[in-house]
Short mmCIF file of C-alpha atoms (C1' of nucleotides) in Angstrom, two decimals:
data_model
loop_
_atom_site.label_atom_id
_atom_site.label_comp_id
_atom_site.label_asym_id
_atom_site.label_seq_id
_atom_site.Cartn_x
_atom_site.Cartn_y
_atom_site.Cartn_z
CA MET G 255 7.69 -27.67 8.49
CA ALA G 256 7.23 -27.80 12.32
CA THR G 257 6.44 -24.15 12.88
CA HIS G 258 6.58 -23.87 16.25
CA ALA G 259 5.50 -20.59 18.06
CA THR G 260 6.56 -20.15 21.56
CA THR G 261 5.73 -17.86 24.05
CA SER G 262 8.76 -17.66 26.77
CA PRO G 263 7.30 -19.28 30.02
CA LYS G 264 9.25 -16.69 32.02
CA HIS G 265 8.16 -13.54 33.19
CA ALA G 266 9.35 -10.20 31.23
CA GLU G 267 12.89 -9.93 30.34
CA VAL G 268 14.36 -13.40 29.58
CA ARG G 269 18.02 -12.61 28.96
CA THR G 270 21.14 -14.73 29.82
CA ALA G 271 23.94 -13.28 31.57
CA GLU G 272 26.00 -14.18 28.66
CA GLN G 273 23.49 -12.20 26.17
CA VAL G 274 23.65 -9.21 28.22
CA THR G 275 27.56 -9.50 28.26
CA GLU G 276 27.42 -9.60 24.35
CA LEU G 277 25.21 -6.84 24.16
CA LYS G 278 27.70 -4.73 26.17
CA HIS G 279 30.11 -5.43 23.94
CA GLN G 280 28.17 -4.48 21.25
CA TRP G 281 27.60 -1.19 23.00
CA ILE G 282 30.79 -0.60 23.65
CA GLU G 283 32.22 -1.45 20.18
CA TYR G 284 29.61 1.11 19.01
CA GLN G 285 31.00 4.01 21.51
CA ARG G 286 34.29 3.48 19.95
CA ARG G 287 33.40 3.61 16.50
CA ASN G 288 31.39 6.93 16.99
CA ALA G 289 33.80 8.49 19.71
CA LEU G 290 31.35 8.48 22.23
CA LYS G 291 32.32 9.79 25.95
CA THR G 292 31.75 7.44 28.93
CA THR G 293 29.48 9.23 30.97
CA ALA G 294 27.63 8.15 33.92
CA GLN G 295 24.22 8.70 32.68
CA ARG G 296 24.33 7.15 29.44
CA GLU G 297 26.05 4.27 30.86
CA LEU G 298 23.14 3.92 33.36
CA ILE G 299 20.37 4.18 30.54
CA VAL G 300 22.13 1.57 28.56
CA ASP G 301 22.64 -0.87 31.51
CA VAL G 302 19.24 -0.30 32.77
CA PHE G 303 17.62 -0.97 29.40
CA LEU G 304 19.89 -3.85 28.45
CA ASN G 305 19.19 -5.71 31.89
CA GLY G 306 15.42 -4.96 31.68
CA GLY G 307 15.51 -3.07 34.89
CA THR G 308 11.79 -2.57 34.20
CA SER G 309 9.67 -5.64 34.63
CA ASP G 310 8.06 -4.67 31.24
CA SER G 311 9.76 -5.66 28.22
CA HIS G 312 8.42 -3.25 26.19
CA VAL G 313 9.41 0.28 27.67
CA SER G 314 8.23 3.74 26.60
CA ILE G 315 10.84 6.59 27.15
CA ASP G 316 8.56 7.24 30.27
CA ASP G 317 8.95 3.35 31.67
CA LEU G 318 12.77 3.54 31.07
CA LEU G 319 13.26 7.13 32.81
CA ALA G 320 11.62 5.82 35.73
CA SER G 321 13.61 3.17 36.19
CA VAL G 322 16.82 5.35 35.37
CA ARG G 323 15.61 7.85 37.97
CA ARG G 324 15.33 5.13 40.50
CA ARG G 325 18.90 4.92 40.60
CA ASN G 326 19.65 8.68 39.56
CA PRO G 327 17.10 11.01 40.05
CA LYS G 328 18.27 13.66 38.09
CA VAL G 329 18.56 12.35 34.50
CA GLY G 330 16.31 13.98 32.05
CA TYR G 331 14.51 13.38 29.57
CA ALA G 332 16.23 14.60 26.91
CA THR G 333 19.13 12.40 27.70
CA VAL G 334 17.30 9.27 27.42
CA TYR G 335 15.84 10.22 24.35
CA ARG G 336 19.19 10.73 22.76
CA THR G 337 20.68 7.62 24.75
CA VAL G 338 17.77 5.44 23.01
CA LYS G 339 18.55 6.89 19.52
CA HIS G 340 22.16 5.88 19.82
CA LEU G 341 20.90 2.28 20.99
CA LEU G 342 18.81 2.33 18.00
CA ASP G 343 21.67 3.45 15.64
CA ALA G 344 23.85 0.73 17.31
CA GLY G 345 20.95 -1.92 16.74
CA LEU G 346 20.82 -2.51 20.26
CA ALA G 347 17.23 -1.25 20.54
CA ALA G 348 14.22 -1.71 18.37
CA SER G 349 11.16 0.65 18.42
CA ARG G 350 7.65 -0.51 17.78
CA GLN G 351 4.30 1.40 18.13
CA PHE G 352 1.20 -0.89 18.97
CA GLY G 353 -1.17 1.94 18.57
CA ASP G 354 -1.75 3.00 22.06
CA GLY G 355 0.15 6.20 21.16
CA GLN G 356 3.43 5.76 22.68
CA THR G 357 6.35 4.61 21.24
CA ARG G 358 7.95 1.55 23.18
CA TYR G 359 11.50 -0.02 22.75
CA GLU G 360 12.69 -3.62 23.31
CA VAL G 361 16.04 -5.35 23.39
CA ALA G 362 17.77 -6.09 20.01
CA GLY G 363 20.76 -7.52 18.87
CA SER G 364 22.26 -10.17 16.67
CA GLU G 365 22.42 -12.83 18.98
CA LEU G 366 18.85 -12.61 20.17
CA ARG G 367 16.43 -14.09 18.21
CA HIS G 368 13.83 -12.23 16.35
CA HIS G 369 10.14 -12.19 17.57
CA ASP G 370 6.85 -11.27 16.65
CA HIS G 371 3.84 -9.68 18.84
CA LEU G 372 0.65 -10.54 19.25
CA ILE G 373 -1.67 -7.75 20.80
CA CYS G 374 -4.92 -7.87 22.74
CA GLN G 375 -6.92 -5.44 21.50
CA LYS G 376 -9.06 -4.95 24.70
CA CYS G 377 -6.49 -5.50 27.58
CA ARG G 378 -3.42 -4.66 25.66
CA LEU G 379 -1.53 -7.53 26.75
CA ILE G 380 1.49 -7.87 24.61
CA LEU G 381 2.44 -11.82 23.91
CA GLU G 382 5.77 -12.38 22.04
CA PHE G 383 6.22 -15.32 19.58
CA GLU G 384 8.61 -16.57 17.07
CA GLU G 385 7.56 -17.97 13.74
CA PRO G 386 10.51 -19.37 11.84
CA GLU G 387 8.38 -19.83 8.91
CA ILE G 388 7.88 -16.21 8.46
CA GLU G 389 11.39 -15.25 7.22
CA ARG G 390 10.81 -17.45 4.53
CA LEU G 391 7.84 -15.85 3.34
CA GLN G 392 9.44 -12.52 3.65
CA ASP G 393 12.14 -13.47 1.33
CA SER G 394 9.44 -14.75 -1.40
CA VAL G 395 7.78 -11.77 -1.44
CA ALA G 396 11.27 -9.64 -1.71
CA SER G 397 12.35 -11.94 -4.95
CA ARG G 398 8.78 -11.11 -6.45
CA LEU G 399 9.19 -7.24 -5.92
CA GLY G 400 12.22 -6.76 -8.11
CA GLY G 401 15.25 -6.62 -6.21
CA PHE G 402 13.82 -4.98 -2.95
CA LYS G 403 16.30 -6.09 -0.08
CA VAL G 404 14.37 -6.75 3.05
CA MET G 405 16.36 -6.19 6.19
CA GLN G 406 13.74 -6.69 8.47
CA HIS G 407 10.10 -7.13 9.49
CA LYS G 408 7.43 -6.55 11.80
CA LEU G 409 4.45 -8.60 12.14
CA GLU G 410 1.82 -7.76 14.30
CA LEU G 411 -1.11 -9.88 15.23
CA TYR G 412 -4.43 -7.96 16.86
CA GLY G 413 -7.16 -10.30 18.44
CA LEU G 414 -8.65 -10.95 21.74
CA CYS G 415 -6.86 -13.17 24.32
CA PRO G 416 -9.09 -15.87 26.12
CA LYS G 417 -10.23 -13.52 29.27
CA GLU G 418 -11.23 -10.72 26.70
CA GLN G 419 -13.31 -13.27 24.67
CA GLY G 420 -15.77 -13.95 27.76
CA VAL G 421 -14.20 -17.57 27.81
CA VAL G 422 -15.08 -18.34 31.71
CA GLY G 423 -12.43 -20.70 32.25
CA GLY G 424 -10.23 -19.46 29.56
CA SER G 425 -6.49 -19.77 30.45
CA CYS G 426 -4.67 -16.57 29.28
CA PRO G 427 -1.23 -17.62 28.07
CA SER G 428 0.19 -15.34 30.43
CA GLU G 429 -1.98 -14.34 33.25
CA ASP G 430 0.57 -11.86 34.94
CA LEU G 431 2.30 -10.36 31.53
CA ARG G 432 -0.09 -7.85 31.26
CA GLN G 433 2.10 -5.03 29.82
CA VAL G 434 -0.17 -1.83 29.80
CA GLU G 435 -2.49 -1.65 32.63
CA SER G 436 -4.87 0.47 31.63
CA GLY G 437 -3.43 2.90 28.97
CA ARG G 438 -1.97 6.17 29.70
CA ARG G 439 -3.40 8.79 27.28
CA MET K 647 0.86 -23.15 -2.72
CA ALA K 648 1.25 -20.35 -5.20
CA THR K 649 2.05 -17.36 -3.37
CA HIS K 650 1.72 -14.65 -5.45
CA ALA K 651 2.74 -11.42 -4.05
CA THR K 652 1.57 -8.46 -6.32
CA THR K 653 2.05 -4.77 -6.44
CA SER K 654 -0.81 -3.46 -8.34
CA PRO K 655 0.75 -1.47 -11.75
CA LYS K 656 -1.15 1.34 -11.58
CA HIS K 657 -0.78 4.54 -9.42
CA ALA K 658 -2.10 5.24 -6.12
CA GLU K 659 -5.67 4.72 -5.56
CA VAL K 660 -6.83 1.72 -7.33
CA ARG K 661 -10.41 1.23 -6.30
CA THR K 662 -13.05 0.75 -8.73
CA ALA K 663 -16.07 3.07 -8.92
CA GLU K 664 -18.33 -0.16 -7.77
CA GLN K 665 -15.96 -0.32 -4.77
CA VAL K 666 -16.43 3.04 -4.03
CA THR K 667 -20.22 2.45 -4.39
CA GLU K 668 -20.06 -0.40 -1.98
CA LEU K 669 -17.90 1.74 0.57
CA LYS K 670 -20.05 4.68 0.50
CA HIS K 671 -22.97 2.08 1.37
CA GLN K 672 -21.33 0.84 4.34
CA TRP K 673 -20.69 4.36 5.17
CA ILE K 674 -24.24 5.15 5.15
CA GLU K 675 -25.17 1.96 6.98
CA TYR K 676 -22.64 3.22 9.72
CA GLN K 677 -24.44 6.24 9.62
CA ARG K 678 -27.64 5.12 10.33
CA ARG K 679 -26.83 2.59 12.98
CA ASN K 680 -25.13 5.53 15.17
CA ALA K 681 -27.53 8.04 13.86
CA LEU K 682 -25.01 10.31 12.87
CA LYS K 683 -26.43 13.65 11.32
CA THR K 684 -25.66 14.47 7.51
CA THR K 685 -23.23 17.40 7.33
CA ALA K 686 -21.47 19.06 4.13
CA GLN K 687 -18.01 18.61 6.19
CA ARG K 688 -18.43 15.21 7.09
CA GLU K 689 -19.41 13.92 3.70
CA LEU K 690 -16.82 15.96 1.98
CA ILE K 691 -14.15 14.45 4.07
CA VAL K 692 -15.75 11.17 3.92
CA ASP K 693 -15.78 11.49 0.23
CA VAL K 694 -12.45 12.62 -0.21
CA PHE K 695 -10.86 9.92 1.59
CA LEU K 696 -12.55 6.95 0.09
CA ASN K 697 -12.02 8.51 -3.47
CA GLY K 698 -8.46 8.82 -2.67
CA GLY K 699 -8.57 12.62 -3.38
CA THR K 700 -5.15 12.64 -2.70
CA SER K 701 -2.36 10.74 -4.86
CA ASP K 702 -1.35 9.31 -1.99
CA SER K 703 -2.87 6.10 -0.64
CA HIS K 704 -1.28 6.49 2.96
CA VAL K 705 -2.86 9.73 3.86
CA SER K 706 -1.84 11.54 7.06
CA ILE K 707 -4.53 13.88 8.45
CA ASP K 708 -2.53 16.56 7.08
CA ASP K 709 -2.78 15.20 3.48
CA LEU K 710 -6.49 14.72 4.19
CA LEU K 711 -7.23 18.12 5.50
CA ALA K 712 -5.34 19.72 2.61
CA SER K 713 -7.10 17.89 0.21
CA VAL K 714 -10.21 18.55 1.97
CA ARG K 715 -9.71 22.16 2.23
CA ARG K 716 -9.24 22.44 -1.83
CA ARG K 717 -13.10 22.18 -1.80
CA ASN K 718 -14.10 23.71 1.46
CA PRO K 719 -11.17 25.74 3.12
CA LYS K 720 -13.10 26.51 6.29
CA VAL K 721 -12.95 22.77 7.62
CA GLY K 722 -10.86 22.47 10.79
CA TYR K 723 -8.55 19.98 12.08
CA ALA K 724 -10.92 18.62 14.81
CA THR K 725 -13.61 17.85 12.51
CA VAL K 726 -11.06 15.72 10.19
CA TYR K 727 -9.58 14.00 13.45
CA ARG K 728 -13.25 13.25 14.51
CA THR K 729 -14.41 11.78 11.27
CA VAL K 730 -11.39 9.78 10.68
CA LYS K 731 -12.23 8.38 14.00
CA HIS K 732 -15.63 7.33 12.74
CA LEU K 733 -14.20 5.94 9.63
CA LEU K 734 -11.80 3.65 11.79
CA ASP K 735 -14.89 2.55 13.83
CA ALA K 736 -16.91 1.78 10.70
CA GLY K 737 -14.02 -0.21 9.43
CA LEU K 738 -13.62 1.86 6.32
CA ALA K 739 -9.98 3.16 7.46
CA ALA K 740 -6.99 1.55 8.79
CA SER K 741 -4.29 3.33 10.61
CA ARG K 742 -0.50 2.63 10.15
CA GLN K 743 2.69 3.95 11.45
CA PHE K 744 5.54 3.53 9.44
CA GLY K 745 7.78 5.10 11.72
CA ASP K 746 7.94 8.50 10.19
CA GLY K 747 6.19 9.95 13.21
CA GLN K 748 2.84 10.19 11.39
CA THR K 749 -0.07 8.15 11.38
CA ARG K 750 -1.43 7.35 8.14
CA TYR K 751 -4.62 6.15 7.22
CA GLU K 752 -5.84 4.25 4.14
CA VAL K 753 -9.09 2.86 2.59
CA ALA K 754 -10.20 -0.59 4.31
CA GLY K 755 -13.38 -2.31 3.68
CA SER K 756 -14.85 -5.80 3.56
CA GLU K 757 -14.63 -6.04 -0.26
CA LEU K 758 -11.05 -4.67 -0.79
CA ARG K 759 -8.39 -7.15 -0.26
CA HIS K 760 -6.22 -7.31 2.66
CA HIS K 761 -2.27 -6.10 1.86
CA ASP K 762 0.87 -5.58 3.78
CA HIS K 763 3.46 -2.94 3.20
CA LEU K 764 6.96 -3.01 2.01
CA ILE K 765 9.07 0.04 3.20
CA CYS K 766 12.16 1.57 1.89
CA GLN K 767 14.18 2.70 4.85
CA LYS K 768 16.08 5.15 2.88
CA CYS K 769 13.45 6.71 0.40
CA ARG K 770 10.41 6.06 2.57
CA LEU K 771 8.77 4.62 -0.71
CA ILE K 772 5.87 2.46 0.60
CA LEU K 773 4.81 -0.67 -1.38
CA GLU K 774 1.61 -2.92 -1.24
CA PHE K 775 1.70 -6.59 -1.59
CA GLU K 776 -0.94 -9.60 -1.00
CA GLU K 777 0.50 -12.68 0.75
CA PRO K 778 -2.55 -15.18 0.92
CA GLU K 779 0.10 -17.32 3.07
CA ILE K 780 0.32 -15.19 5.82
CA GLU K 781 -3.19 -15.60 6.88
CA ARG K 782 -2.33 -19.46 7.34
CA LEU K 783 0.51 -18.60 9.20
CA GLN K 784 -1.66 -16.22 11.50
CA ASP K 785 -3.70 -18.98 12.27
CA SER K 786 -1.17 -21.35 13.12
CA VAL K 787 0.46 -19.03 15.62
CA ALA K 788 -2.93 -18.41 17.18
CA SER K 789 -4.08 -21.64 17.88
CA ARG K 790 -0.65 -22.50 19.50
CA LEU K 791 -1.57 -19.20 21.97
CA GLY K 792 -3.92 -21.08 23.69
CA GLY K 793 -7.40 -19.48 22.44
CA PHE K 794 -6.25 -16.13 21.56
CA LYS K 795 -8.64 -15.07 18.64
CA VAL K 796 -6.72 -12.98 16.21
CA MET K 797 -8.69 -10.51 14.41
CA GLN K 798 -6.00 -8.89 12.15
CA HIS K 799 -2.73 -8.54 11.48
CA LYS K 800 -0.14 -5.97 10.21
CA LEU K 801 3.00 -7.05 8.36
CA GLU K 802 5.75 -4.65 7.57
CA LEU K 803 8.88 -5.49 5.55
CA TYR K 804 11.48 -3.06 5.97
CA GLY K 805 14.63 -2.58 3.46
CA LEU K 806 15.98 -1.26 0.53
CA CYS K 807 14.30 -0.48 -2.84
CA PRO K 808 16.75 -1.30 -6.04
CA LYS K 809 17.41 2.40 -6.48
CA GLU K 810 18.77 2.69 -2.74
CA GLN K 811 20.90 0.02 -3.01
CA GLY K 812 23.23 1.75 -5.49
CA VAL K 813 22.17 -1.00 -8.27
CA VAL K 814 22.75 1.33 -11.27
CA GLY K 815 20.42 -0.25 -13.62
CA GLY K 816 18.21 -1.28 -11.00
CA SER K 817 14.54 -1.05 -11.84
CA CYS K 818 12.45 0.19 -9.05
CA PRO K 819 9.25 -1.58 -9.12
CA SER K 820 7.35 1.65 -9.37
CA GLU K 821 9.54 4.58 -10.34
CA ASP K 822 7.05 7.16 -9.17
CA LEU K 823 5.30 6.01 -6.28
CA ARG K 824 7.55 7.69 -3.74
CA GLN K 825 5.13 8.17 -1.12
CA VAL K 826 7.08 10.61 1.29
CA GLU K 827 9.03 12.95 -0.52
CA SER K 828 11.30 13.98 2.28
CA GLY K 829 9.58 13.44 5.52
CA ARG K 830 8.23 16.63 7.24
CA ARG K 831 9.17 16.85 10.92
"C1'" DC E 1036 -36.54 22.60 19.53
"C1'" DT E 1037 -32.86 19.67 20.71
"C1'" DA E 1038 -29.26 16.70 20.27
"C1'" DG E 1039 -25.35 16.47 17.38
"C1'" DA E 1040 -21.71 18.56 14.73
"C1'" DT E 1041 -18.42 22.35 14.03
"C1'" DG E 1042 -14.38 25.45 14.50
"C1'" DC E 1043 -11.33 27.72 17.16
"C1'" DA E 1044 -8.50 27.83 20.28
"C1'" DA E 1045 -6.42 26.01 24.48
"C1'" DA E 1046 -4.98 21.64 26.50
"C1'" DA E 1047 -2.43 17.85 26.98
"C1'" DG E 1048 1.19 14.46 25.26
"C1'" DT E 1049 5.35 13.14 23.01
"C1'" DT E 1050 9.56 14.52 20.77
"C1'" DT E 1051 13.45 17.59 19.35
"C1'" DT E 1052 16.05 21.72 20.24
"C1'" DG E 1053 18.92 25.85 21.98
"C1'" DC E 1054 22.17 26.88 25.61
"C1'" DA E 1055 24.41 27.61 29.31
"C1'" DA E 1056 27.05 24.94 32.68
"C1'" DA E 1057 29.40 20.47 33.29
"C1'" DG E 1058 32.26 16.71 32.20
"C1'" DC E 1059 35.46 13.43 29.68
"C1'" DC E 1060 39.67 12.65 27.61
"C1'" DG V 180 41.37 23.41 26.77
"C1'" DG V 181 38.54 21.89 23.47
"C1'" DC V 182 34.65 19.04 22.33
"C1'" DT V 183 30.85 16.20 23.98
"C1'" DT V 184 27.26 15.71 26.89
"C1'" DT V 185 23.54 17.08 30.52
"C1'" DG V 186 19.60 19.12 32.02
"C1'" DC V 187 16.56 22.28 31.77
"C1'" DA V 188 12.96 24.96 29.69
"C1'" DA V 189 10.98 26.20 25.42
"C1'" DA V 190 10.02 25.01 20.77
"C1'" DA V 191 7.58 21.73 17.80
"C1'" DC V 192 4.15 18.47 16.61
"C1'" DT V 193 0.29 15.60 16.74
"C1'" DT V 194 -4.04 14.74 18.58
"C1'" DT V 195 -7.74 15.59 22.17
"C1'" DT V 196 -11.06 18.46 24.43
"C1'" DG V 197 -13.91 22.59 26.15
"C1'" DC V 198 -17.31 25.54 24.77
"C1'" DA V 199 -19.93 28.84 22.37
"C1'" DT V 200 -22.21 28.86 18.07
"C1'" DC V 201 -24.76 26.48 14.17
"C1'" DT V 202 -27.34 22.88 12.24
"C1'" DA V 203 -29.47 18.87 10.64
"C1'" DG V 204 -33.77 16.18 11.64
#
DNA sequence: CTAGATGCAAAAGTTTTGCAAAGCC
DNA sequence: GGCTTTGCAAAACTTTTGCATCTAG
């Protein structure tokens, strides 16, 4: 019953080298299965995405493109969109919409642990947490709904981080993990 | 511990007359607090929305506008957007994005029970369910994250309804509640 | 009369698509 | 060489905004 939710103490992308290697294997397999050609642009995009070339763990297409262009300025929007679609299809990326008008993508993969999100409604800080209990709950609901087969879930908690509650000495769990600086819409 | 998830057996909008009355009270209060003027268009939009003039309980702006125009063809998009914003602000509407590219709105209100969603990834059927247990879980997570104050949550389960699993005699929990006919994008 | 509301059209933002040129196999 | 992929620009969508006009209070 020890439900232990955790925020990872380290910044942004926390993926071990082994995990990245495994993710790349999955990508290569996907490429093979779908007879995709290996192009410099696509490889770069996938690489940047999986390695979290951005300090941000929930990248928008813009974020991703910006990172990619730092290494190859000629890559176009369309290519990023098309590649991300492949990554989603391959199960290596998952999309999220936290209500700020932008679709964000994060790395997903069979060996990465599933997590959910907590979003500060004021400062737009995005925190991740794990809650094993929820899988149980998910199944219990599914079974009640007559044969529905649940494949995945998304749980988002919205609220206020200590800082935004006006707590003077409040210790924001991750002082500098702020994801969306000020919103861009 | 009796976690009882339920799908409402009735179709689409299931709100009693009393509930609608109460919702309208809330709207009137909001109007007063914010010194909004009473205009025919806005009243119509609010009315259509709260009464679920659409057979759909998760309406998009387009859905809503279409219903509204059936009663007054001159109402414009902007007015609907602006009115929905008020409804959100008043806490009478809640927005959801189920990943089909459209923002959907549903009626919310203090006296209506909170519910979550189960979405069939193939046929886009949207089912609602209640799961009391999740509130507990939400609090337990929040307390672990150092002073975060959780205001609300969104839980979405994605999977396959019996019909789409290829189950021959599968009884889809709500044979005709299909929300999104085929996607419109 | 006056501040707020409406409708239209234009603008802004995001995602998709058509197509010629370029690249992989 | 043939089929895929790319990049650009245009198109398609959704949502927001500016502004002249209208209207509730």
